XYZ file of C-alpha atoms in Angstrom:
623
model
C 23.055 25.731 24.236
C 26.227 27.317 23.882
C 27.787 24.447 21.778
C 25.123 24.519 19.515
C 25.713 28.826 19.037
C 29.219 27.811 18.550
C 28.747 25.168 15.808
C 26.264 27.320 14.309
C 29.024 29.727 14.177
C 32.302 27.372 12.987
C 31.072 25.094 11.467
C 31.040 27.209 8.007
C 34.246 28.749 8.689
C 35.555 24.388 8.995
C 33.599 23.853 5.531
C 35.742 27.038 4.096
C 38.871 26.076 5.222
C 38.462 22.175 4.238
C 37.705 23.160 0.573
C 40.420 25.970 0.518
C 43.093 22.655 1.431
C 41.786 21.588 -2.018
C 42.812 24.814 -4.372
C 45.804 23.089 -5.058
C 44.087 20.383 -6.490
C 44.521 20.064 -10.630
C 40.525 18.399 -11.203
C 37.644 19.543 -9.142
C 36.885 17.016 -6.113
C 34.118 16.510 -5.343
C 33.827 16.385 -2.143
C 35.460 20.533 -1.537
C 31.088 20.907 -2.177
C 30.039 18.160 -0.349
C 31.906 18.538 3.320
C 30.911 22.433 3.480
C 27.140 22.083 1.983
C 27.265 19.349 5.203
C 28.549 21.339 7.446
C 26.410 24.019 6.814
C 23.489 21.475 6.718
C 24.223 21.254 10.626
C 24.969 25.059 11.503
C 21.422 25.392 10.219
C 20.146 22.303 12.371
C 21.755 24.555 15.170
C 19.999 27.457 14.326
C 17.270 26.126 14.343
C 17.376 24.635 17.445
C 18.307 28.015 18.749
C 15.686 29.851 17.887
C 13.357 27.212 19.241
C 15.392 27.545 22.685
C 14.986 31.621 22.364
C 11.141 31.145 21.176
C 10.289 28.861 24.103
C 12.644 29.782 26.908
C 12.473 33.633 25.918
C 16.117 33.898 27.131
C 19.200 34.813 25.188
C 22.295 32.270 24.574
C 25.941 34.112 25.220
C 29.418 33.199 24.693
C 32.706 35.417 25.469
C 35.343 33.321 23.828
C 38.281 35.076 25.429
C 39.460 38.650 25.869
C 40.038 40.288 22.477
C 40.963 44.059 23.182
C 42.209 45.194 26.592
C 43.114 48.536 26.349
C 42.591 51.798 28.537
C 39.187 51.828 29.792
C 38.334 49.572 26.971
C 37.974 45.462 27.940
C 36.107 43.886 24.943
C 35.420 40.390 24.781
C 35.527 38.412 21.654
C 31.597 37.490 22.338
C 28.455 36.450 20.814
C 24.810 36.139 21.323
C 21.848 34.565 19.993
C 18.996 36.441 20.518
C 15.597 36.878 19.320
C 17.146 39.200 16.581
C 20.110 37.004 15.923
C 18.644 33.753 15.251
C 15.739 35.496 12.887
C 18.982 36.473 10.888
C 20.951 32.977 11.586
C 18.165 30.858 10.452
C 17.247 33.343 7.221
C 21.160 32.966 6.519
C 21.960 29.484 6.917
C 18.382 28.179 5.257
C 19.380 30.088 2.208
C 22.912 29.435 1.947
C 22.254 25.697 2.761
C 20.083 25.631 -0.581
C 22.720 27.668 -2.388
C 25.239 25.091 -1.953
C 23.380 22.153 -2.816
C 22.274 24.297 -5.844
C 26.133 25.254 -6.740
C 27.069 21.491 -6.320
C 25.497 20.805 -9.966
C 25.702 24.570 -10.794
C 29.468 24.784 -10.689
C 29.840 21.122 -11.639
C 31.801 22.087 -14.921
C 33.415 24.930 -13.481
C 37.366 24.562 -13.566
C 37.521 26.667 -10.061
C 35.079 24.201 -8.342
C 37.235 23.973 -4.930
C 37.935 27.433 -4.702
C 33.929 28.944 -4.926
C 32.707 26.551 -2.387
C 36.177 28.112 0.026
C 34.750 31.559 -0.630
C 31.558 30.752 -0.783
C 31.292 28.993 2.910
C 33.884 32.007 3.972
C 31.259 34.670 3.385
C 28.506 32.494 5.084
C 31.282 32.696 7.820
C 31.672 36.118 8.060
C 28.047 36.249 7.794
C 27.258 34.758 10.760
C 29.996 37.120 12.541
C 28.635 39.591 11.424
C 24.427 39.039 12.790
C 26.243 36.909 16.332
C 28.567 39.254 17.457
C 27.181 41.015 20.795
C 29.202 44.300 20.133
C 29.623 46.727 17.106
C 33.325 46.137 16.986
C 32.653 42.404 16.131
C 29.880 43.313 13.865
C 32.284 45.632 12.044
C 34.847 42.651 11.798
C 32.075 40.129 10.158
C 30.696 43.652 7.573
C 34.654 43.361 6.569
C 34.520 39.720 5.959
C 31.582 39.745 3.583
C 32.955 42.504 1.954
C 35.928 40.538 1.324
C 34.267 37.734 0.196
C 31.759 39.723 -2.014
C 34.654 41.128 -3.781
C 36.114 37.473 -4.358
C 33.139 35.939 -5.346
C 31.996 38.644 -7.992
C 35.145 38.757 -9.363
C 35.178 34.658 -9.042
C 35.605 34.484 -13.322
C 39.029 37.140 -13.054
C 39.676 36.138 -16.492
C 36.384 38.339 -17.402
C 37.330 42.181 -17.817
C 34.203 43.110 -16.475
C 33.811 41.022 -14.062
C 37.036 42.293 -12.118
C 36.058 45.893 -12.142
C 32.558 44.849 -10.704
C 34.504 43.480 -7.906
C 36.538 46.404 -7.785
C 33.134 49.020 -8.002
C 31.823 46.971 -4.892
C 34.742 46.559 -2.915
C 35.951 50.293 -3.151
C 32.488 51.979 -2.893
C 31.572 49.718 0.100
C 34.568 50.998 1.446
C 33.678 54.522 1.266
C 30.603 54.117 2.768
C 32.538 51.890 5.824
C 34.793 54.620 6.678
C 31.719 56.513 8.172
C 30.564 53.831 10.035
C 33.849 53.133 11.663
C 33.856 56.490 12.311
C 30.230 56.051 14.194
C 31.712 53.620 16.317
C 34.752 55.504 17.013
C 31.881 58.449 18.288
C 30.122 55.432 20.286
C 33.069 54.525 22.255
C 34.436 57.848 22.811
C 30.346 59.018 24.075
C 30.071 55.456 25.781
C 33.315 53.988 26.411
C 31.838 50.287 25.308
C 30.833 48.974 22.091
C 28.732 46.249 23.536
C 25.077 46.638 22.248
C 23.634 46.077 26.077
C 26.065 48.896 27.394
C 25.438 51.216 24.680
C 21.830 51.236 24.757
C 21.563 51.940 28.452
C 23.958 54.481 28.044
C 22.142 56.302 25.207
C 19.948 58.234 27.342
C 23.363 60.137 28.656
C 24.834 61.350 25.129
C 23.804 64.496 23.683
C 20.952 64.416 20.911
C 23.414 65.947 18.414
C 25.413 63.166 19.305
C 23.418 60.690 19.111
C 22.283 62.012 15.219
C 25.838 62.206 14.267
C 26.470 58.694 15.777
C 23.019 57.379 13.484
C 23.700 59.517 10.182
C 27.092 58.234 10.366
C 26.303 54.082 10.930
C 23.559 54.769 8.746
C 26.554 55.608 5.824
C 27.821 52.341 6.100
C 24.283 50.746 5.962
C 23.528 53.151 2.857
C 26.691 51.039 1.237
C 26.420 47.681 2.342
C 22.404 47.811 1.153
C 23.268 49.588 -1.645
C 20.878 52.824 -1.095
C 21.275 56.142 -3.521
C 23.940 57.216 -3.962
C 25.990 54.440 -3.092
C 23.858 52.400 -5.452
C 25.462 51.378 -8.941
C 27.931 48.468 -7.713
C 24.663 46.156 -6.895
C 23.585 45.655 -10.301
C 27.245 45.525 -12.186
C 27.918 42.933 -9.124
C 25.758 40.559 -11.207
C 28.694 39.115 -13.060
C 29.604 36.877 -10.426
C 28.300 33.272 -10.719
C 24.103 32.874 -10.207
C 24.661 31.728 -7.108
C 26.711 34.165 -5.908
C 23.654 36.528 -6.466
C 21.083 34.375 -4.596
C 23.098 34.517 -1.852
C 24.371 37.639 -1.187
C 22.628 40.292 -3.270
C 19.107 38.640 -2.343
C 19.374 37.408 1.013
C 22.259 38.399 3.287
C 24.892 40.440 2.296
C 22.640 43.379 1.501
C 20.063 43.373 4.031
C 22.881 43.405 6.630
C 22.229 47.470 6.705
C 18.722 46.451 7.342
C 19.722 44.407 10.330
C 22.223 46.894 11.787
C 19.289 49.517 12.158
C 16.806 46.856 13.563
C 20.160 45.585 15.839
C 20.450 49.676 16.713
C 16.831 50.530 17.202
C 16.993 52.179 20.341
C 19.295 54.452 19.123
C 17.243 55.325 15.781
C 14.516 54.932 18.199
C 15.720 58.405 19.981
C 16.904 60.094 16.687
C 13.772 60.791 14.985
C 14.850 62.774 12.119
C 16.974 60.349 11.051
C 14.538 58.035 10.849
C 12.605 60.248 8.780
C 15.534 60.976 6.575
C 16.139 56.883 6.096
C 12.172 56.490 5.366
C 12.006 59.385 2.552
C 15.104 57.808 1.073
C 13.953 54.500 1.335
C 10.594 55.211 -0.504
C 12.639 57.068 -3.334
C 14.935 53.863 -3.817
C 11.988 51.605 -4.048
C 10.391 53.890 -6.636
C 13.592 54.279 -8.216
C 14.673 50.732 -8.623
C 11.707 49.575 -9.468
C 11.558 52.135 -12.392
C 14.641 50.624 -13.785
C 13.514 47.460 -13.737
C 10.231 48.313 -16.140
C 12.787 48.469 -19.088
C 16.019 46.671 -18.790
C 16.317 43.015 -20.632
C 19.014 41.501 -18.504
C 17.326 39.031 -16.535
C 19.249 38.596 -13.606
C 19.652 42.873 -13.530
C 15.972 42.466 -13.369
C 16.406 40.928 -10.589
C 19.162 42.694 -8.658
C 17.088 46.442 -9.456
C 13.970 44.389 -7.462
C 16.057 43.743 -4.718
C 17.253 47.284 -4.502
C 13.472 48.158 -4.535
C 12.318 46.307 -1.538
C 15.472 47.466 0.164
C 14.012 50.500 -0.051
C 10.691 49.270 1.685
C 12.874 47.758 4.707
C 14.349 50.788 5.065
C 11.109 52.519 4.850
C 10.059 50.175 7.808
C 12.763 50.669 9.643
C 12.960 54.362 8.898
C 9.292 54.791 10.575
C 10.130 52.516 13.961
C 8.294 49.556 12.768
C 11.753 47.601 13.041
C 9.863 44.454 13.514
C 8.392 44.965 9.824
C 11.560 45.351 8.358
C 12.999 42.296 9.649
C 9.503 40.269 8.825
C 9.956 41.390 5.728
C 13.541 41.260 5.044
C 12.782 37.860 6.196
C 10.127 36.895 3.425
C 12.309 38.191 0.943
C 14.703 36.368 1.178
C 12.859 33.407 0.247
C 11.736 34.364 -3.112
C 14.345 36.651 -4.147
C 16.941 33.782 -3.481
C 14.277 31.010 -5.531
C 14.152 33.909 -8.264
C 17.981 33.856 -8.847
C 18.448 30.602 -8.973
C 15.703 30.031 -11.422
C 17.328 32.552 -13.163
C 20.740 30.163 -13.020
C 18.339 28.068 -14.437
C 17.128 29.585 -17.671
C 20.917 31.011 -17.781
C 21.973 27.245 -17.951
C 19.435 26.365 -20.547
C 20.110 29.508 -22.890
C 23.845 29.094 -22.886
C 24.593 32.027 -20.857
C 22.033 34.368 -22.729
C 20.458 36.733 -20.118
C 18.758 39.048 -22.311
C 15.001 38.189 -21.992
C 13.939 39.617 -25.607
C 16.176 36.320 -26.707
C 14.107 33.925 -24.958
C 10.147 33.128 -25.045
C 8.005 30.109 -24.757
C 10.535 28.199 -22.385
C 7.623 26.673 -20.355
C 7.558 23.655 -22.839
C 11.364 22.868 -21.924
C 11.452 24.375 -18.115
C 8.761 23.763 -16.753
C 9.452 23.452 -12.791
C 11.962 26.394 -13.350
C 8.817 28.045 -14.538
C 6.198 27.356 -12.408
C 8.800 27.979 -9.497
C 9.899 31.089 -11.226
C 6.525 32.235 -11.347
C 5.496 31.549 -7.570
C 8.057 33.733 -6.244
C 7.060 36.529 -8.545
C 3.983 36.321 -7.233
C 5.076 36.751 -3.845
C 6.966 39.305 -4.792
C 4.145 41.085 -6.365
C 2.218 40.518 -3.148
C -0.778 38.861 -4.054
C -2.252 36.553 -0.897
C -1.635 33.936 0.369
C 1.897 34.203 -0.573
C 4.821 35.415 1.672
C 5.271 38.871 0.195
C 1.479 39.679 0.816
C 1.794 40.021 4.511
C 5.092 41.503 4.547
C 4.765 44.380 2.171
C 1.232 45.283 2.580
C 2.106 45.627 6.212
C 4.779 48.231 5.319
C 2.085 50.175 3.414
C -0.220 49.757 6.059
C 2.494 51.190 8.901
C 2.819 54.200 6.544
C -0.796 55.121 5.998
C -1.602 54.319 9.490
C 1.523 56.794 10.874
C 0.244 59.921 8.583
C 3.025 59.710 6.321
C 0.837 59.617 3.119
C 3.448 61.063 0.115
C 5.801 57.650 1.395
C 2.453 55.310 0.949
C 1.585 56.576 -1.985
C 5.412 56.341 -3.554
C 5.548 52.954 -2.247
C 1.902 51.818 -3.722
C 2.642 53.232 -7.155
C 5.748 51.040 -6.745
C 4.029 47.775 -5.703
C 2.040 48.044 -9.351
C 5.629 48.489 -11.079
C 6.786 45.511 -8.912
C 3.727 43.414 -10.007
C 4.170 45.128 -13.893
C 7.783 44.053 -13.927
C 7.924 40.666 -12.327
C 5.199 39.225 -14.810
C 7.009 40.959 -17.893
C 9.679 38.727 -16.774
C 7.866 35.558 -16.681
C 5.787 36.637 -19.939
C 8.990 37.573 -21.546
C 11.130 34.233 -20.595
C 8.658 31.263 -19.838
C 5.450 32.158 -22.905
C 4.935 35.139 -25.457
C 4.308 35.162 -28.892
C 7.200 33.587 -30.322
C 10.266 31.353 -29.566
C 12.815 33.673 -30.127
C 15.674 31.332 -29.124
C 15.416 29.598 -32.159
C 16.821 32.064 -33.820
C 20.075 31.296 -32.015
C 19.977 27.783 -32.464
C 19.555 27.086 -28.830
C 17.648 24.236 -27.612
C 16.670 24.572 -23.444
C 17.056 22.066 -21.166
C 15.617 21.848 -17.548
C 18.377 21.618 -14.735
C 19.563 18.695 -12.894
C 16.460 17.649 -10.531
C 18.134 17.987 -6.922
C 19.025 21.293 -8.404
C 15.128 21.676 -8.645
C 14.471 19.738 -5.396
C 17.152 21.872 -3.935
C 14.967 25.161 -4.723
C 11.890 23.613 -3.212
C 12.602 24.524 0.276
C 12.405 27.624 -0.833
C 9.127 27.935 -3.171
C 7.336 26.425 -0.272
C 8.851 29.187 2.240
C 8.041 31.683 -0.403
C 4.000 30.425 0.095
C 3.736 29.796 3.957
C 6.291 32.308 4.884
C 3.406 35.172 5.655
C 1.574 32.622 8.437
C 4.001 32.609 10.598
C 3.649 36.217 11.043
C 1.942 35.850 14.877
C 4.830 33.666 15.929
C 7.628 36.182 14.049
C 6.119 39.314 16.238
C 5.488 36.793 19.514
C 9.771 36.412 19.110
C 10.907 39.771 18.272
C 8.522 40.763 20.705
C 10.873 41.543 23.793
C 13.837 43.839 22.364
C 11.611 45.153 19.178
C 8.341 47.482 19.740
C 5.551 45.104 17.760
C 2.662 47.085 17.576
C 0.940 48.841 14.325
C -0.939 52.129 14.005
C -4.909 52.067 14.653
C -6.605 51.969 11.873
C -10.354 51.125 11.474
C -11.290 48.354 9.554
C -12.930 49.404 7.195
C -10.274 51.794 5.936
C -7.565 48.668 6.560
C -9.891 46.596 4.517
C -10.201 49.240 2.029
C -6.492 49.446 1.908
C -5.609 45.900 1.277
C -8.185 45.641 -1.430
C -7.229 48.617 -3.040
C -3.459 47.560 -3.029
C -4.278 44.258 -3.851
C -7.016 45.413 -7.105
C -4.296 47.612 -8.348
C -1.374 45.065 -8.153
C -3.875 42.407 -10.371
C -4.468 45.280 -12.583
C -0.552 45.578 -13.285
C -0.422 41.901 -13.569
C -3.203 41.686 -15.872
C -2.120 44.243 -17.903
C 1.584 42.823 -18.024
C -0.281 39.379 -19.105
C -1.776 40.744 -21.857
C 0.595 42.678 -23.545
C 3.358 40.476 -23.304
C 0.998 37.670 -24.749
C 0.494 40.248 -27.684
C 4.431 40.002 -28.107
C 4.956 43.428 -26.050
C 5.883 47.074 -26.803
C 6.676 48.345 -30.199
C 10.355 48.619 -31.055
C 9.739 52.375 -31.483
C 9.132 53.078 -27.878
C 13.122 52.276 -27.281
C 13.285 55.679 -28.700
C 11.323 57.734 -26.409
C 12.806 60.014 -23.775
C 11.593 57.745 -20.796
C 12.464 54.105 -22.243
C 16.208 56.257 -22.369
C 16.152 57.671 -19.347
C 14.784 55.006 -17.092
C 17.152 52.263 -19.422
C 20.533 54.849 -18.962
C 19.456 54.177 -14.773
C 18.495 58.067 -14.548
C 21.836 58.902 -16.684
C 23.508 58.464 -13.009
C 26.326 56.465 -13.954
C 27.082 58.798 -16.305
C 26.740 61.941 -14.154
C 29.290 60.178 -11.425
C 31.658 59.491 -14.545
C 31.791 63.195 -15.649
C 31.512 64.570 -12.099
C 33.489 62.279 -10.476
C 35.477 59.806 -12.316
C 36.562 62.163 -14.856
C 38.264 64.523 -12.824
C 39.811 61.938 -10.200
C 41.455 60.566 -13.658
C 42.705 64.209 -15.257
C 44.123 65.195 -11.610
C 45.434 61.365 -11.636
C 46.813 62.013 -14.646
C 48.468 66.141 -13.878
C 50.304 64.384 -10.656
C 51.403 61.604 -12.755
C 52.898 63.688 -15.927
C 53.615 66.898 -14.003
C 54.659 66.184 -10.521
C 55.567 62.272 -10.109
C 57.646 61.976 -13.356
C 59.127 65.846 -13.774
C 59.722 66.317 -10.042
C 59.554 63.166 -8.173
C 61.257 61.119 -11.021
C 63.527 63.422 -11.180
C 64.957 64.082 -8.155
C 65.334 60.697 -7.325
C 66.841 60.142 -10.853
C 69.434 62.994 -9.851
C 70.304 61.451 -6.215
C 71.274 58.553 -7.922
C 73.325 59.976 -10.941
C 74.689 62.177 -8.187
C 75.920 59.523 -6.395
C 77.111 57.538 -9.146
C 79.219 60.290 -10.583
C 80.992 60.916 -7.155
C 81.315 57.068 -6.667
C 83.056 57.106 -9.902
C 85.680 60.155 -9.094
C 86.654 57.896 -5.675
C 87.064 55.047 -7.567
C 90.138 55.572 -8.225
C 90.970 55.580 -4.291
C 90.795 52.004 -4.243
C 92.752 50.790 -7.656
C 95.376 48.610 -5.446
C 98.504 51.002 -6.050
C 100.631 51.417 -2.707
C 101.489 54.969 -3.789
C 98.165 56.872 -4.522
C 96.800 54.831 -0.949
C 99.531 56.290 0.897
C 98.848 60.122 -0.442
C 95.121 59.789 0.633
C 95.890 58.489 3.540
C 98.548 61.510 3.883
C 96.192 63.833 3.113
C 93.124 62.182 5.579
C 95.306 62.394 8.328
C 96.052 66.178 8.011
C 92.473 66.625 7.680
C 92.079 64.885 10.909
C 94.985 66.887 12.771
C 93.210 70.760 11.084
C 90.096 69.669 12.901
C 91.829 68.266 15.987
C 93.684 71.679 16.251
C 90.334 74.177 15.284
C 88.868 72.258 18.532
C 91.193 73.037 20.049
C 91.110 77.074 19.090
C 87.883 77.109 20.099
C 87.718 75.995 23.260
C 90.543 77.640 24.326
C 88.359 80.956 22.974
């Protein structure tokens, strides 16, 4: 078992490194998507075989590679585990990245930088896996690191692109922010602890002070906030869509941001004895999904459609997790990934076929041309909407369920207003690009084209996931069962009958409603003018509050130290040392022209220097 962790592990980091021996290459090969789309093929064969080992045996597979840091009372091993957490997050990773590749094969095909995606691309899969395998927070913190890296390099992939480089720049600098707290939570752990191994920590939890313990969660809980991109820390997540289509099905959908999701399932016995900060992560998390989803009733980009959705359900993992119901958050986070992964790359899709259009009011009737794209298009918006049997049905109606059941009413009700916006704005999106009124495309001179079929039979996997997904529920809570509390509030059944038909009724509404007036040709022009269509559109004018309030300033200060103190004081004095020096190396100059007599006067006049300090010496210590 522990070979199979460790090619589960390497064998994307082998993929990385085999196309990155190919950058230098002048054509694309190839095979630089081939060898790591294999490779990954068979970390997710051992994956899967892992988490069949786990499920059956119900023990955990460990491997301490060597020592890493041996220092004081600190011994840390470089280690990993597969556990029933792990592998959840192992076989959600590698199942979607697998698809991702084969998808980027014919995605990137014409792509000039061919060798070098697929390097970056099987690098963050990589650090991925790092990152959900390591047995210890330091090694977790290494892997968060590594997919911020590779986040950065893969939304800035197309440099060339203005934007596209300050996206990169937005993610990688406010992720950073947020990391610095939650290096500075593990700092706390050790110095409370003296380990950073998850098994040692969590016995030891019960010895730490409680306002330890809350500093210790508000402050990992900072990083989480950035890496899931939760208000405040939210804006880089939908500006990171300029990276390639792929890029966004894998790590805005399905890994990269729900890794804040997994670090408070993987620290759930310490949010576990912090209840207020559970409380604070639920509130937030209901006003995120609320809040995303708002944005997403009025923005034409299709794939920031897409990216505000994911922030949404964020919000309801959070919300999960927030309450104690860890095991919901992972089920769904789980789900999720399915269908928000099959939405982005039929997004790719209809990007393909519209020459790199993404605004949805440009598109209309494509069903004629796209057909599969469509029909798998609209099968994962309906699981996202949450209509049965599809996956998102059992996942987020069980996070609505949790709520009510627990008492905490004001977070259902935020969260059930936002499953009808969810259902609203997921079928305005597939009334908006696949039917309507009218062709609007034409006007552009465009004529769609389906994509490549094993790019179709390559998203497959993952419209079927997106439809079975929820059955597996039983077997999800029978494996999470021993390290995650799996039970649900009581509630009669009646009222949880009541519940999922009212939930369900209201989300057909939306849909229904969305249906119609999109078939009608949609909203008049002249509600672009009113006060909500602006504010929701201008994302709650919050971009533009942090530019006045915090951009702004940073760049006038920037700009006083650069005018006033780097070029009048710094400039200066360094300009003066060196003038100084030049102007006295001039004046001895003429010590060293090559003429016998002016050598011998300074050397006259050195050594009677020499013999007035000799005989001052002397003076004084004879005084």
């Amino acid at each position: 078992m522990e070979a199979l962790l460790l090619i589960a592990l390497f064998s994307p980091l082998v993929g990385s490194l085999f196309a990155g021996l190919l950058f230098g290459a002048r054509e694309k090969r190839i095979v630089a998507g081939l060898i790591p789309t294999a490779l990954l093929a068979l970390s997710l064969c051992a994956s899967l075989a892992l988490m069949y080992f786990v499920f059956v045996g119900g023990e955990r597979v460990s491997v301490s590679l060597f020592d890493w840091i041996v220092s004081g009372r600190l011994e840390l091993k470089f280690g990993f585990v597969a556990d029933q957490i792990s592998v959840v997050m192992m076989c959600v990773v590698t199942i979607v990245s697998t698809v991702v590749h084969i998808y980027s094969i014919g995605y990137m095909a014409h792509d000039k930088s061919f060798n070098r995606f697929f390097s970056y691309l099987s690098a963050f899969v990589f650090s991925m896996m790092v990152l959900v395998m390591s047995d210890n927070f330091l090694g977790l913190f290494i892997g968060w690191e590594g997919v911020g890296l590779c986040s950065y390099l893969l939304i800035g992939f197309w440099y060339n692109k203005p934007f596209a480089s300050w996206a990169a720049n937005e993610a990688f600098i406010m992720n950073r922010v947020a990391d610095l707290g939650m290096l500075l939570g593990i700092f706390l752990i050790y110095w409370q602890v003296g380990s950073l191994r998850y098994d040692e920590v969590f016995a030891s939890l019960r010895f730490v002070e409680h306002g330890v313990l809350v500093w210790i969660a508000i402050l990992l809980f900072i990083g989480a906030m950035g890496k899931s991109a939760q208000f405040p820390l939210h804006t880089w997540l939908a500006n990171a869509m300029e990276g390639p289509t792929p890029v966004s099905a894998l790590i805005h959908a399905a890994t990269m941001v729900t890794a804040g999701v997994y670090l408070l399932v993987r620290a759930n016995p310490l949010y576990s004895a912090v209840g207020e900060v559970g409380a604070f992560v639920a509130s937030l998390g209901a006003f995120v999904a609320f809040f995303a989803a708002s944005m997403a009733l009025v923005a034409t980009d299709l794939k920031r459609i897409i990216a505000y959705s994911t922030l949404s359900q964020l919000g309801y993992m959070f919300v999960a997790a927030g309450l104690g119901y860890y095991w919901v958050a992972l089920f769904h986070l789980t789900t999720h990934a399915f269908f928000k992964a099959l939405l982005f790359l039929g997004a790719g899709n209809v990007m393909h076929a519209m020459h790199d259009e993404l605004h949805i009011g440009k598109m209309g009737k494509l069903y004629a041309a796209m057909k599969p794209t469509a029909i798998m298009m609209t099968i994962a918006s309906i699981a996202l909407a949450g209509i049965y049997p599809f996956a998102g049905f059992f996942s987020k109606d069980k996070i609505l369920e949790v709520a009510f059941g627990d008492g905490h009413f004001v977070i259902w009700a935020v969260l059930l207003i936002t499953a009808a916006m969810t259902a609203f704005y997921s079928f305005r999106v597939v009334m908006r690009v696949f039917f309507g009124k009218e062709a609007h495309y034409e006007k552009l001179h465009i004529h769609p084209h389906e994509a490549p079929k094993f790019m179709l039979i390559a998203m497959s996997p993952l419209a079927i996931l997106a439809i079975i997904a929820g059955f597996f529920e039983h077997s999800f809570t029978e494996l999470v069962s021993k390290m995650l509390r799996v039970d649900a509030p009581y509630i009669e059944h009646a009222v949880e009958y009541a519940l999922i038909g009212g939930t369900l009724a209201l989300v057909i509404l939306s849909i229904t409603f969305a249906v119609w007036k999109y078939a009608k040709g949609g909203f008049s022009p002249n509600w672009q003018n009113n006060f909500v269509y602006k504010f929701l559109s201008r994302e709650w004018y919050i971009p533009a509050l942090y530019k006045k309030a915090i951009i702004a300033p940073y760049t006038a200060i920037s700009d006083f130290l650069w005018q006033k103190i780097d070029l009048r004081i710094v400039d200066f004095v360094v300009d003066l040392i060196a003038k100084s020096t030049y102007a006295v190396s001039a004046k001895c100059r003429g010590m060293h022209n090559g003429s016998l007599s002016p050598m011998l006067r300074w050397m006259t006049a050195g050594l009677i220097v020499l013999l007035l300090i000799a005989y001052i010496g002397l003076l004084i210590q004879g005084a």
